[in-house]
Each structure stands twice: as structure tokens, then as C-alpha cells.
């Protein structure tokens, strides 16, 4: 089989330019089209990665050994055509990518570290998505302390991890991030499978043993829940900054961005709120290895990297995951019942303080993520639902109603996993509602369908007393004008209005509900 080979090098990390070359053999005479993805699965926004690509050139070597300069005509924002090629020609495409986005979605390169996300780096022949690939990473001469961390299969690498890796196809290649730089590595085993946390940017001392112990308990609880670990190795890429936060799931790894102060400090007794937030992020992204990466919407059986690919089901795949992430902190024994209820009440407060949750249906919010959730404006919170937080509250209400009927959301999710996740055939909305009806009855399935198809008030508070809990409604000490400030400006000592919430000005206050 043809192998397409990428070479990646970093001649001068301080200029933030990643140098990429792509070599492949032409399977048939004619024209070859090259494309670069416009989005990365798990982050539902067209990010236009091609805007960072420059200096693309082509060299063609014939079967007789003659070499000529080819021409790549740019025919679309992320697409190039190379014409007059003969079968067996060896094509080399060279280009650079400006990489200075330290997020979980794109590529980053500096004198401190590098993070490679393949969708923002690898121009691909359109016929080659299912072909095997090689990736060669060149060591950085100016940084002999840098190492490589990835779950790609090594073919020939040195002790620091530089060298050549293989991927079964383009999908595996771009779904396997690479961290390069100085790193702190901690490992543990769950269900016989090696897990590792690779920390970069950890300039402060932290309690690595505590992080490892807590994380192992969370991963073990999730593995026990699903009854199987669907990967042969798992890697958490933890990139630490002054104030970052975010995560992105992959099949055998995840990338997490966090503040250095979120880590547990030496001698810490009770976990502080920022550390619990970090553990919740670990839990959320790890859960996605089952839910989203394998059990996923049928429309995502094959990713289309080159255009928007919407689904109405993010209220489940992100909302249910947002419900289970903190729940597994409790099930793993990392937090107690009181701490869990406090986290749940925080989620409920966020839902109640987002007027848009009563304007936009969850299914529509899922479908519109590409143009709304990831592109907020000053009035977004008053118009748009958040399928993470509201989806989590609906999941909790569904779970409680299932439990009152002698079942649980666990049973529904495990049925979906065994029917549609293990074989990765994808699941439809109709099949989700059928599983709910199987465990909770047709009436509950209709309730869920109404919750996601029409804008609804949050459903949890009316169930609280039936579950043996109390509600305390807290009034703010000072009137809330409904103004939300720009946090970056606020941290800089300036006040800039970022949002004004609809309806709050008329009331003059915000009610918060907390569970005790």
C-alpha cells in the first residue's frame, strides 16, 4: 500500500514557524487535489486553518529520476490542484505553518514547547484519507532537552522520541496530538492499560502523587462503568499556562489546557475549587473516549474535515458528558456527597442565570454550535442555549426520573454503548429516544423529546424534593444589574461591559438556587 510521508521540523522555534514537507507517489496520471481541514472534531467551528499556511511549493520527481518544479494552483481557500502528473511521479510539497495558538485546537510553537494538532498542519491528497501515513519529527538542535509525547505508533525513534511514527490512515494521524518540549511525566495503569500524564509548563511545584492517585481513581471508575477500555494506551497532554482552560478529546488521548495554580500544591489537605475544576476536565475528556469518539452521532461515522458537519445531538454527547464528569469524581471517591451537590448546584445556577436557555431549544443549539456557541457576542447569553450546562441539567433530571422508575441513565447509556458504540456504527436521535423508552417508558421518552426540541424552563428543581433534597434560594447581597464584565479587562484593572442579560434589569436581582 502507498504510504504518504510527512516531515516536520522546527529550525527556529522562536519564530513560531513549523516547516512541513509532504511526499507521496501519484497513483494515476492527471491532477491531484490537496486540501487542509477547516475544523477539528470536538470543536465545532470552521477555524480556517489555511490562514496560517504559507510558502507552498511543489517538486516532482519522475520514475526516470528527472526533477522539475511543479505548480500548485490554489482553487479554494484550503485547496490546491497540481496538474500534469504521471502515474508513479514522486511529489514533494513544502510549506510553513505559523503556529502561535496555545489552545487545544490548533498548533503551537515557541521556545518553551510545541503542540501539534494534525488538522491544522497536514495538507492531504484527497484520494489518500484511508491510506497509511508516516510522520517524521526532526529533533530541535537548539533544545536538546526537548522530548516527544504521542500515542502514534513509533517506527524508528530515538530515546527522546524524535524519529518516524506511523498511522493507519489520515483519520488516526490527525486525531493523535503530539507534545514536544521539556516535560514532567507521571504514569499509572487501569485495567491493564498504561496511562500517562505529560505536563508541560509546570513551573510551580505541585503534588504529582496526589494528581496521579486522584486521576487513577477517576479513570478506574469510568473503565469499570463501561466494562472495557477501548484503547491500548492513553495519554493526557496537560499544557499549563498562567490562566488557560480547555480540553479536547481524542481516541487514545486528550489535550488539556489549565492554569498552573489549578494543580494540587504540596501539603494541600482538602481539594480547592480550581483543582476540582481540573479533575472535572480530566474526567470529561476521558469520558469522551467512549462517548463521542466511539459512541457518536451517525453523521460522524466518517468525519468531513473540509466543511461544516452539524448534528442535533450535542445536548447528549456534550451535555451528558458534562453531567457525568463531576458525577465520576463522586463515584471515584475523590469528593464527598456534599461537594458533589455543591458542584451540581453551581451548574444549576449557571443555567438559571443564562436567559437564552429559555429561548433556544437544545437540539437547535447543538446544530447551531458552528455559528453561535463558538462565536458569542454581547447578547448571546440572552438568546442562545448552552448545550453543555443545560444538557447536563436535563441529563440529571432524566437520570432522577429513571431512578424513580427503577432504572437509571447508566442503563440507558450502557445500552447505547453496547448497541452502537462498541461497533462504532453511530446512533440516531430516534434510537436514543427508543433506549429511554425501553428503560423509562414512552412517556419519559416523549418528555425528553420535548425538552430538546422546544425551549423549556430547567426541569431539575421540580424534582429535587422527590429525591429527598432541599433547595435554598439565595438572594444576592447587592442588586445585580445584569451586566457581565470582560474578564481580561477586569484583570487589567479596567471595566468593559461584555454582556447585558435580558430581563435582569427589570428585576434588579438574580436568584440563585443552591442544594444543601
Short mmCIF file of C-alpha atoms in Angstrom, two decimals:
data_model
loop_
_atom_site.label_atom_id
_atom_site.label_comp_id
_atom_site.label_asym_id
_atom_site.label_seq_id
_atom_site.Cartn_x
_atom_site.Cartn_y
_atom_site.Cartn_z
CA UNK A 1 0.00 0.00 0.00
CA UNK A 2 1.11 3.58 -0.67
CA UNK A 3 2.48 5.42 2.31
CA UNK A 4 2.28 9.18 2.44
CA UNK A 5 5.12 10.71 4.40
CA UNK A 6 5.20 13.99 6.33
CA UNK A 7 8.41 15.51 7.67
CA UNK A 8 8.04 18.17 10.38
CA UNK A 9 10.89 20.35 11.58
CA UNK A 10 11.40 23.42 13.76
CA UNK A 11 14.52 25.30 12.58
CA UNK A 12 13.86 28.26 14.86
CA UNK A 13 11.11 27.73 17.46
CA UNK A 14 11.09 31.41 18.43
CA UNK A 15 9.70 32.39 15.02
CA UNK A 16 6.67 30.13 15.59
CA UNK A 17 7.02 28.61 12.09
CA UNK A 18 6.58 24.87 11.66
CA UNK A 19 8.15 23.54 8.47
CA UNK A 20 6.25 20.69 6.83
CA UNK A 21 7.04 18.59 3.78
CA UNK A 22 4.69 16.03 2.27
CA UNK A 23 5.90 13.28 -0.06
CA UNK A 24 3.68 10.85 -1.95
CA UNK A 25 3.63 8.74 -5.08
CA UNK A 26 0.99 9.59 -7.70
CA UNK A 27 -1.35 6.59 -8.17
CA UNK A 28 -2.67 7.62 -11.61
CA UNK A 29 -1.93 10.23 -14.25
CA UNK A 30 -3.76 13.53 -14.18
CA UNK A 31 -4.47 16.07 -11.47
CA UNK A 32 -4.03 15.70 -7.71
CA UNK A 33 -6.06 17.89 -5.36
CA UNK A 34 -4.66 18.76 -1.93
CA UNK A 35 -6.77 20.02 0.95
CA UNK A 36 -6.27 21.24 4.51
CA UNK A 37 -9.05 20.73 7.09
CA UNK A 38 -11.11 23.71 8.21
CA UNK A 39 -12.10 22.35 11.65
CA UNK A 40 -11.02 19.84 14.27
CA UNK A 41 -13.53 17.26 15.56
CA UNK A 42 -14.73 18.09 19.05
CA UNK A 43 -14.55 21.85 18.47
CA UNK A 44 -17.46 22.77 16.26
CA UNK A 45 -16.33 25.87 14.41
CA UNK A 46 -14.79 26.44 10.99
CA UNK A 47 -11.42 27.78 12.09
CA UNK A 48 -9.84 28.30 8.67
CA UNK A 49 -6.50 26.67 9.45
CA UNK A 50 -5.28 27.56 5.95
CA UNK A 51 -4.94 31.19 7.02
CA UNK A 52 -1.71 30.23 8.79
CA UNK A 53 -0.20 28.33 5.85
CA UNK A 54 2.34 29.98 3.53
CA UNK A 55 5.15 29.42 1.03
CA UNK A 56 3.69 26.27 -0.51
CA UNK A 57 5.93 24.82 -3.25
CA UNK A 58 5.95 21.60 -5.27
CA UNK A 59 8.74 19.42 -6.65
CA UNK A 60 8.04 16.46 -8.96
CA UNK A 61 10.46 13.57 -9.48
CA UNK A 62 9.60 11.25 -12.36
CA UNK A 63 10.16 7.50 -12.43
CA UNK A 64 13.26 8.14 -14.55
CA UNK A 65 14.73 10.42 -11.89
CA UNK A 66 14.24 13.77 -13.60
CA UNK A 67 13.23 16.60 -11.28
CA UNK A 68 11.03 19.58 -12.10
CA UNK A 69 9.26 22.29 -10.20
CA UNK A 70 5.53 21.71 -10.15
CA UNK A 71 2.81 24.29 -9.80
CA UNK A 72 0.06 24.16 -7.20
CA UNK A 73 -2.87 26.32 -8.20
CA UNK A 74 -4.94 27.50 -5.27
CA UNK A 75 -8.55 26.78 -6.26
CA UNK A 76 -10.26 27.37 -2.90
CA UNK A 77 -9.37 28.80 0.50
CA UNK A 78 -7.96 25.44 1.66
CA UNK A 79 -7.49 23.55 -1.62
CA UNK A 80 -4.73 23.31 -4.23
CA UNK A 81 -4.51 21.47 -7.57
CA UNK A 82 -1.34 20.03 -9.11
CA UNK A 83 -1.74 19.20 -12.81
CA UNK A 84 0.18 17.25 -15.50
CA UNK A 85 1.24 14.44 -13.20
CA UNK A 86 2.10 10.94 -14.41
CA UNK A 87 1.44 7.71 -12.55
CA UNK A 88 4.46 6.91 -10.40
CA UNK A 89 5.66 10.51 -10.08
CA UNK A 90 7.01 11.33 -6.64
CA UNK A 91 5.59 14.63 -5.44
CA UNK A 92 7.07 16.68 -2.61
CA UNK A 93 5.05 19.57 -1.22
CA UNK A 94 6.73 22.01 1.17
CA UNK A 95 5.12 24.76 3.21
CA UNK A 96 5.27 26.53 6.57
CA UNK A 97 2.58 26.95 9.21
CA UNK A 98 2.59 29.87 11.62
CA UNK A 99 1.81 28.25 14.96
CA UNK A 100 1.15 30.50 17.91
CA UNK A 101 -2.22 29.43 19.28
CA UNK A 102 -1.70 27.78 22.65
CA UNK A 103 -5.16 26.26 22.77
CA UNK A 104 -6.36 22.68 22.48
CA UNK A 105 -7.46 23.16 18.85
CA UNK A 106 -4.53 24.28 16.71
CA UNK A 107 -0.73 24.15 16.54
CA UNK A 108 1.67 25.98 18.82
CA UNK A 109 5.42 26.51 18.71
CA UNK A 110 7.64 28.67 20.88
CA UNK A 111 10.95 28.47 22.66
CA UNK A 112 9.14 26.70 25.51
CA UNK A 113 7.26 23.86 23.78
CA UNK A 114 5.28 22.69 20.78
CA UNK A 115 1.81 21.22 20.39
CA UNK A 116 0.86 19.62 17.07
CA UNK A 117 -2.77 19.09 16.11
CA UNK A 118 -2.79 17.45 12.71
CA UNK A 119 -5.89 19.12 11.28
CA UNK A 120 -4.13 22.48 11.33
CA UNK A 121 -0.87 21.11 9.88
CA UNK A 122 -1.29 18.35 7.33
CA UNK A 123 -2.33 19.15 3.77
CA UNK A 124 -3.55 15.85 2.32
CA UNK A 125 -4.18 14.40 -1.16
CA UNK A 126 -7.95 14.00 -1.27
CA UNK A 127 -7.71 10.40 -2.52
CA UNK A 128 -5.44 9.37 0.34
CA UNK A 129 -7.56 9.69 3.51
CA UNK A 130 -7.69 5.93 4.05
CA UNK A 131 -4.07 5.24 3.10
CA UNK A 132 -1.34 4.58 5.71
CA UNK A 133 0.86 7.52 6.70
CA UNK A 134 4.31 8.16 8.11
CA UNK A 135 5.28 11.14 10.23
CA UNK A 136 8.92 12.06 10.88
CA UNK A 137 9.67 14.58 13.62
CA UNK A 138 13.08 16.23 13.44
CA UNK A 139 14.87 16.97 16.70
CA UNK A 140 15.36 20.63 17.59
CA UNK A 141 19.09 21.31 17.68
CA UNK A 142 18.74 24.35 19.91
CA UNK A 143 16.75 22.43 22.52
CA UNK A 144 18.45 19.12 23.36
CA UNK A 145 16.22 18.73 26.44
CA UNK A 146 13.02 18.54 24.39
CA UNK A 147 11.18 15.23 24.19
CA UNK A 148 8.19 13.88 22.24
CA UNK A 149 4.93 12.52 23.66
CA UNK A 150 2.27 10.95 21.43
CA UNK A 151 0.28 7.74 21.07
CA UNK A 152 1.20 7.35 17.40
CA UNK A 153 2.94 4.05 16.68
CA UNK A 154 6.74 4.53 16.69
CA UNK A 155 8.59 3.03 13.74
CA UNK A 156 12.14 4.29 14.31
CA UNK A 157 12.59 6.85 17.09
CA UNK A 158 15.44 7.86 19.39
CA UNK A 159 15.43 7.92 23.19
CA UNK A 160 13.77 11.35 23.22
CA UNK A 161 11.01 10.27 20.83
CA UNK A 162 12.21 12.04 17.69
CA UNK A 163 12.05 10.00 14.51
CA UNK A 164 9.35 8.29 12.46
CA UNK A 165 5.84 7.25 13.51
CA UNK A 166 3.08 5.54 11.57
CA UNK A 167 -0.69 5.96 11.35
CA UNK A 168 -3.18 3.57 9.77
CA UNK A 169 -4.88 6.42 7.92
CA UNK A 170 -5.32 10.19 7.89
CA UNK A 171 -8.09 9.98 10.48
CA UNK A 172 -5.74 8.40 13.02
CA UNK A 173 -2.95 10.82 12.15
CA UNK A 174 -4.97 13.99 12.76
CA UNK A 175 -6.71 12.51 15.81
CA UNK A 176 -3.39 11.91 17.59
CA UNK A 177 -1.83 15.10 19.01
CA UNK A 178 1.89 15.46 19.66
CA UNK A 179 3.51 17.36 22.51
CA UNK A 180 7.18 18.35 22.20
CA UNK A 181 9.28 20.09 24.82
CA UNK A 182 10.58 19.69 28.37
CA UNK A 183 8.02 17.65 30.26
CA UNK A 184 7.11 16.06 33.55
CA UNK A 185 5.68 12.57 33.06
CA UNK A 186 3.63 10.51 35.50
CA UNK A 187 2.05 7.17 34.73
CA UNK A 188 -0.39 4.61 36.08
CA UNK A 189 -2.25 1.52 34.93
CA UNK A 190 -6.01 0.98 34.62
CA UNK A 191 -7.48 -2.35 33.53
CA UNK A 192 -4.03 -3.46 32.40
CA UNK A 193 -3.66 -0.42 30.10
CA UNK A 194 -0.87 2.13 30.52
CA UNK A 195 -2.00 5.71 31.15
CA UNK A 196 0.33 8.71 31.24
CA UNK A 197 0.07 12.40 32.06
CA UNK A 198 2.60 14.61 30.29
CA UNK A 199 2.87 18.08 31.89
CA UNK A 200 4.50 20.99 30.10
CA UNK A 201 4.82 24.48 31.53
CA UNK A 202 4.69 23.27 35.14
CA UNK A 203 6.94 25.98 36.58
CA UNK A 204 5.44 25.64 40.08
CA UNK A 205 5.97 22.71 42.42
CA UNK A 206 2.90 20.53 42.69
CA UNK A 207 1.84 17.30 44.33
CA UNK A 208 2.26 14.89 41.41
CA UNK A 209 1.50 11.88 43.59
CA UNK A 210 -1.89 13.29 44.56
CA UNK A 211 -2.78 14.16 40.97
CA UNK A 212 -1.81 10.65 39.88
CA UNK A 213 -3.80 8.97 42.67
CA UNK A 214 -6.95 11.04 42.09
CA UNK A 215 -6.78 10.65 38.33
CA UNK A 216 -6.26 6.90 38.54
CA UNK A 217 -9.39 6.55 40.68
CA UNK A 218 -11.44 8.56 38.17
CA UNK A 219 -10.19 6.56 35.19
CA UNK A 220 -10.71 3.27 37.02
CA UNK A 221 -14.30 4.23 37.87
CA UNK A 222 -15.07 5.02 34.24
CA UNK A 223 -13.39 1.86 32.95
CA UNK A 224 -15.40 -0.19 35.45
CA UNK A 225 -18.58 1.56 34.35
CA UNK A 226 -18.18 0.74 30.66
CA UNK A 227 -16.64 -2.67 31.34
CA UNK A 228 -13.94 -2.23 28.72
CA UNK A 229 -11.05 0.04 27.82
CA UNK A 230 -11.18 0.64 24.06
CA UNK A 231 -7.55 1.69 23.57
CA UNK A 232 -4.16 0.07 24.13
CA UNK A 233 -2.61 3.17 25.69
CA UNK A 234 -3.90 6.56 26.87
CA UNK A 235 -2.09 9.89 27.13
CA UNK A 236 -3.19 13.13 28.80
CA UNK A 237 -1.38 16.12 27.25
CA UNK A 238 -1.52 18.71 30.05
CA UNK A 239 -0.35 22.14 28.92
CA UNK A 240 -0.03 24.61 31.78
CA UNK A 241 -0.13 28.39 31.44
CA UNK A 242 -0.87 31.35 33.69
CA UNK A 243 -4.64 31.33 33.15
CA UNK A 244 -5.65 28.83 30.45
CA UNK A 245 -8.56 26.41 30.48
CA UNK A 246 -9.96 23.94 27.96
CA UNK A 247 -9.92 20.39 26.74
CA UNK A 248 -10.28 18.38 23.55
CA UNK A 249 -10.88 14.66 23.25
CA UNK A 250 -9.16 12.12 21.00
CA UNK A 251 -9.46 8.34 20.62
CA UNK A 252 -6.43 7.47 22.74
CA UNK A 253 -5.51 10.80 24.26
CA UNK A 254 -6.74 14.25 25.18
CA UNK A 255 -5.26 17.75 25.28
CA UNK A 256 -5.94 19.82 28.38
CA UNK A 257 -5.11 23.46 29.00
CA UNK A 258 -5.06 24.65 32.60
CA UNK A 259 -3.61 27.26 34.90
CA UNK A 260 -0.54 26.26 36.88
CA UNK A 261 -2.33 27.18 40.09
CA UNK A 262 -5.06 24.61 39.32
CA UNK A 263 -2.65 21.82 40.29
CA UNK A 264 -2.63 20.41 43.83
CA UNK A 265 0.05 22.05 45.88
CA UNK A 266 2.30 20.14 48.29
CA UNK A 267 0.64 19.72 51.67
CA UNK A 268 -2.86 20.53 50.43
CA UNK A 269 -5.49 18.84 52.57
CA UNK A 270 -8.94 19.48 51.14
CA UNK A 271 -9.04 19.88 47.34
CA UNK A 272 -9.54 23.51 46.36
CA UNK A 273 -12.18 24.52 43.81
CA UNK A 274 -9.70 25.10 40.98
CA UNK A 275 -8.22 21.64 41.45
CA UNK A 276 -11.70 20.10 41.38
CA UNK A 277 -12.37 22.00 38.17
CA UNK A 278 -9.19 20.50 36.71
CA UNK A 279 -10.17 16.98 37.81
CA UNK A 280 -13.60 17.54 36.24
CA UNK A 281 -11.85 18.46 32.99
CA UNK A 282 -9.77 15.28 33.10
CA UNK A 283 -12.93 13.29 33.79
CA UNK A 284 -14.85 14.99 30.96
CA UNK A 285 -12.23 14.39 28.27
CA UNK A 286 -11.54 10.82 29.37
CA UNK A 287 -15.27 10.00 29.26
CA UNK A 288 -15.27 11.18 25.66
CA UNK A 289 -13.04 8.24 24.71
CA UNK A 290 -16.23 6.20 24.93
CA UNK A 291 -18.92 8.84 24.31
CA UNK A 292 -18.20 10.88 21.13
CA UNK A 293 -15.08 9.11 19.88
CA UNK A 294 -16.75 5.70 19.62
CA UNK A 295 -20.40 6.08 20.57
CA UNK A 296 -21.12 9.08 18.36
CA UNK A 297 -23.81 10.61 16.15
CA UNK A 298 -24.29 8.58 12.99
CA UNK A 299 -23.42 11.65 10.94
CA UNK A 300 -19.92 11.41 12.48
CA UNK A 301 -19.19 7.84 11.45
CA UNK A 302 -16.79 9.48 9.00
CA UNK A 303 -15.54 12.99 9.62
CA UNK A 304 -15.66 15.53 6.83
CA UNK A 305 -12.76 17.80 7.73
CA UNK A 306 -13.31 20.21 4.86
CA UNK A 307 -16.76 21.68 5.62
CA UNK A 308 -19.22 22.11 8.49
CA UNK A 309 -20.71 18.85 9.72
CA UNK A 310 -23.56 19.72 12.10
CA UNK A 311 -25.56 17.42 14.37
CA UNK A 312 -28.63 17.98 16.56
CA UNK A 313 -27.20 15.67 19.26
CA UNK A 314 -24.54 17.67 21.13
CA UNK A 315 -27.03 18.01 24.01
CA UNK A 316 -26.29 14.32 24.62
CA UNK A 317 -22.67 13.93 23.61
CA UNK A 318 -21.50 17.05 25.42
CA UNK A 319 -24.41 17.57 27.84
CA UNK A 320 -24.49 14.03 29.20
CA UNK A 321 -20.70 14.02 29.39
CA UNK A 322 -20.86 17.30 31.36
CA UNK A 323 -23.27 15.57 33.76
CA UNK A 324 -21.09 12.51 34.23
CA UNK A 325 -17.74 14.31 34.58
CA UNK A 326 -18.39 15.55 38.13
CA UNK A 327 -20.53 12.52 38.95
CA UNK A 328 -17.47 10.33 38.41
CA UNK A 329 -15.49 12.46 40.86
CA UNK A 330 -18.06 11.34 43.43
CA UNK A 331 -18.18 7.72 42.28
CA UNK A 332 -14.40 7.55 42.38
CA UNK A 333 -14.40 8.82 45.97
CA UNK A 334 -12.40 11.93 45.08
CA UNK A 335 -15.14 14.15 46.56
CA UNK A 336 -17.92 13.50 49.07
CA UNK A 337 -21.67 13.91 48.62
CA UNK A 338 -21.73 17.47 49.92
CA UNK A 339 -19.02 18.57 47.49
CA UNK A 340 -20.82 16.88 44.61
CA UNK A 341 -24.12 18.61 45.39
CA UNK A 342 -22.26 21.91 45.55
CA UNK A 343 -20.88 21.30 42.05
CA UNK A 344 -24.34 20.35 40.81
CA UNK A 345 -25.84 23.48 42.33
CA UNK A 346 -23.18 25.56 40.58
CA UNK A 347 -24.24 24.02 37.25
CA UNK A 348 -27.87 24.76 38.02
CA UNK A 349 -27.04 28.36 38.92
CA UNK A 350 -25.27 28.82 35.59
CA UNK A 351 -28.34 27.50 33.77
CA UNK A 352 -30.71 29.77 35.70
CA UNK A 353 -28.51 32.80 35.01
CA UNK A 354 -28.47 32.16 31.25
CA UNK A 355 -31.76 33.55 29.85
CA UNK A 356 -31.01 32.10 26.42
CA UNK A 357 -31.72 28.61 27.77
CA UNK A 358 -35.41 29.53 27.69
CA UNK A 359 -35.20 30.95 24.17
CA UNK A 360 -33.34 28.38 22.08
CA UNK A 361 -34.09 24.62 22.08
CA UNK A 362 -31.25 22.26 22.91
CA UNK A 363 -31.34 20.46 19.56
CA UNK A 364 -31.15 23.77 17.72
CA UNK A 365 -28.31 24.93 19.97
CA UNK A 366 -26.44 21.74 19.06
CA UNK A 367 -26.99 22.24 15.35
CA UNK A 368 -26.07 25.95 15.53
CA UNK A 369 -22.88 25.47 17.55
CA UNK A 370 -20.90 26.34 14.40
CA UNK A 371 -22.36 29.82 14.18
CA UNK A 372 -23.45 30.64 17.74
CA UNK A 373 -21.83 28.90 20.73
CA UNK A 374 -18.29 29.33 19.38
CA UNK A 375 -18.98 32.86 18.14
CA UNK A 376 -20.53 34.65 21.12
CA UNK A 377 -21.47 38.29 21.12
CA UNK A 378 -22.73 40.73 23.76
CA UNK A 379 -26.29 39.38 23.66
CA UNK A 380 -25.52 35.66 23.30
CA UNK A 381 -26.43 34.66 26.86
CA UNK A 382 -29.90 36.15 26.35
CA UNK A 383 -30.57 34.38 23.05
CA UNK A 384 -28.63 31.11 22.87
CA UNK A 385 -28.83 27.93 24.94
CA UNK A 386 -25.69 26.22 26.19
CA UNK A 387 -25.89 22.52 25.38
CA UNK A 388 -23.12 21.77 27.90
CA UNK A 389 -24.70 23.15 31.06
CA UNK A 390 -28.37 22.87 30.12
CA UNK A 391 -27.71 19.46 28.57
CA UNK A 392 -26.14 18.35 31.86
CA UNK A 393 -29.13 19.56 33.89
CA UNK A 394 -31.57 17.79 31.54
CA UNK A 395 -29.42 14.64 31.85
CA UNK A 396 -29.59 14.88 35.64
CA UNK A 397 -33.38 15.33 35.55
CA UNK A 398 -33.68 12.37 33.18
CA UNK A 399 -31.49 10.25 35.46
CA UNK A 400 -33.57 11.10 38.52
CA UNK A 401 -36.82 10.27 36.74
CA UNK A 402 -35.38 6.97 35.52
CA UNK A 403 -34.32 6.15 39.09
CA UNK A 404 -37.82 6.90 40.37
CA UNK A 405 -38.96 4.30 37.82
CA UNK A 406 -36.41 1.71 38.97
CA UNK A 407 -33.82 2.31 36.25
CA UNK A 408 -31.11 4.92 35.61
CA UNK A 409 -29.35 6.95 32.96
CA UNK A 410 -26.48 4.49 33.43
CA UNK A 411 -28.67 1.74 32.00
CA UNK A 412 -29.68 3.88 29.01
CA UNK A 413 -26.12 4.92 28.25
CA UNK A 414 -24.74 1.40 28.57
CA UNK A 415 -27.42 0.10 26.20
CA UNK A 416 -26.43 2.75 23.67
CA UNK A 417 -22.76 1.90 24.18
CA UNK A 418 -23.19 -1.83 23.63
CA UNK A 419 -25.54 -1.42 20.65
CA UNK A 420 -23.95 1.49 18.83
CA UNK A 421 -20.60 2.30 20.47
CA UNK A 422 -18.65 -0.94 20.57
CA UNK A 423 -19.15 -1.43 16.85
CA UNK A 424 -18.88 2.33 16.16
CA UNK A 425 -21.87 2.31 13.84
CA UNK A 426 -23.18 5.63 15.19
CA UNK A 427 -26.51 6.38 16.82
CA UNK A 428 -29.54 8.39 15.72
CA UNK A 429 -31.92 10.57 17.73
CA UNK A 430 -34.69 8.02 17.22
CA UNK A 431 -32.56 5.24 18.70
CA UNK A 432 -31.69 7.40 21.71
CA UNK A 433 -35.36 8.04 22.48
CA UNK A 434 -36.09 4.32 21.97
CA UNK A 435 -33.48 3.42 24.61
CA UNK A 436 -35.04 5.91 27.05
CA UNK A 437 -38.49 4.42 26.36
CA UNK A 438 -37.11 0.92 26.96
CA UNK A 439 -35.86 1.86 30.43
CA UNK A 440 -38.29 4.58 31.47
CA UNK A 441 -41.38 4.15 29.33
CA UNK A 442 -42.76 6.01 26.29
CA UNK A 443 -43.99 8.93 28.39
CA UNK A 444 -40.48 9.71 29.64
CA UNK A 445 -39.11 9.42 26.10
CA UNK A 446 -41.70 11.96 24.96
CA UNK A 447 -40.70 14.22 27.86
CA UNK A 448 -37.05 14.10 26.74
CA UNK A 449 -38.02 14.76 23.12
CA UNK A 450 -39.94 17.85 24.24
CA UNK A 451 -37.04 19.02 26.40
CA UNK A 452 -34.61 19.03 23.47
CA UNK A 453 -36.98 20.12 20.67
CA UNK A 454 -38.54 23.15 22.37
CA UNK A 455 -37.21 25.85 24.67
CA UNK A 456 -38.02 24.83 28.24
CA UNK A 457 -37.52 26.01 31.79
CA UNK A 458 -34.90 23.92 33.53
CA UNK A 459 -36.51 20.68 34.79
CA UNK A 460 -34.43 19.88 37.86
CA UNK A 461 -35.83 21.98 40.70
CA UNK A 462 -39.29 20.42 40.48
CA UNK A 463 -37.70 17.00 41.07
CA UNK A 464 -35.45 17.95 43.97
CA UNK A 465 -37.87 17.29 46.80
CA UNK A 466 -38.87 13.95 45.29
CA UNK A 467 -35.21 12.95 45.50
CA UNK A 468 -35.02 13.86 49.20
CA UNK A 469 -33.10 17.09 48.74
CA UNK A 470 -33.79 20.64 49.87
CA UNK A 471 -33.45 23.84 47.90
CA UNK A 472 -32.23 27.12 49.30
CA UNK A 473 -32.84 30.16 47.14
CA UNK A 474 -30.15 32.72 47.80
CA UNK A 475 -30.63 36.40 47.04
CA UNK A 476 -27.59 38.39 46.02
CA UNK A 477 -26.31 40.73 48.72
CA UNK A 478 -26.31 43.58 46.18
CA UNK A 479 -28.70 44.11 43.26
CA UNK A 480 -27.45 42.60 40.02
CA UNK A 481 -27.76 44.98 37.07
CA UNK A 482 -27.37 42.09 34.65
CA UNK A 483 -24.01 43.38 33.47
CA UNK A 484 -21.18 40.91 32.80
CA UNK A 485 -17.69 42.35 32.59
CA UNK A 486 -14.88 41.45 30.22
CA UNK A 487 -12.62 39.35 32.46
CA UNK A 488 -9.35 40.24 30.72
CA UNK A 489 -10.05 43.93 31.03
CA UNK A 490 -11.18 43.45 34.62
CA UNK A 491 -7.94 41.63 35.49
CA UNK A 492 -6.07 44.57 33.99
CA UNK A 493 -7.90 46.97 36.31
CA UNK A 494 -10.36 48.29 33.73
CA UNK A 495 -14.12 47.76 33.38
CA UNK A 496 -15.59 46.93 29.99
CA UNK A 497 -19.13 45.60 29.58
CA UNK A 498 -19.12 42.25 27.79
CA UNK A 499 -22.79 41.28 28.12
CA UNK A 500 -26.11 42.63 29.37
CA UNK A 501 -28.59 39.89 30.25
CA UNK A 502 -32.18 40.24 29.07
CA UNK A 503 -34.77 40.54 31.83
CA UNK A 504 -32.36 41.08 34.69
CA UNK A 505 -32.52 44.86 34.57
CA UNK A 506 -36.29 44.73 35.04
CA UNK A 507 -36.00 42.56 38.13
CA UNK A 508 -32.98 44.24 39.66
CA UNK A 509 -31.65 40.99 41.11
CA UNK A 510 -30.63 37.44 40.27
CA UNK A 511 -31.91 34.45 42.22
CA UNK A 512 -29.55 31.58 42.83
CA UNK A 513 -30.55 28.10 43.88
CA UNK A 514 -28.17 26.01 45.88
CA UNK A 515 -28.62 22.44 47.06
CA UNK A 516 -27.56 21.61 50.57
#
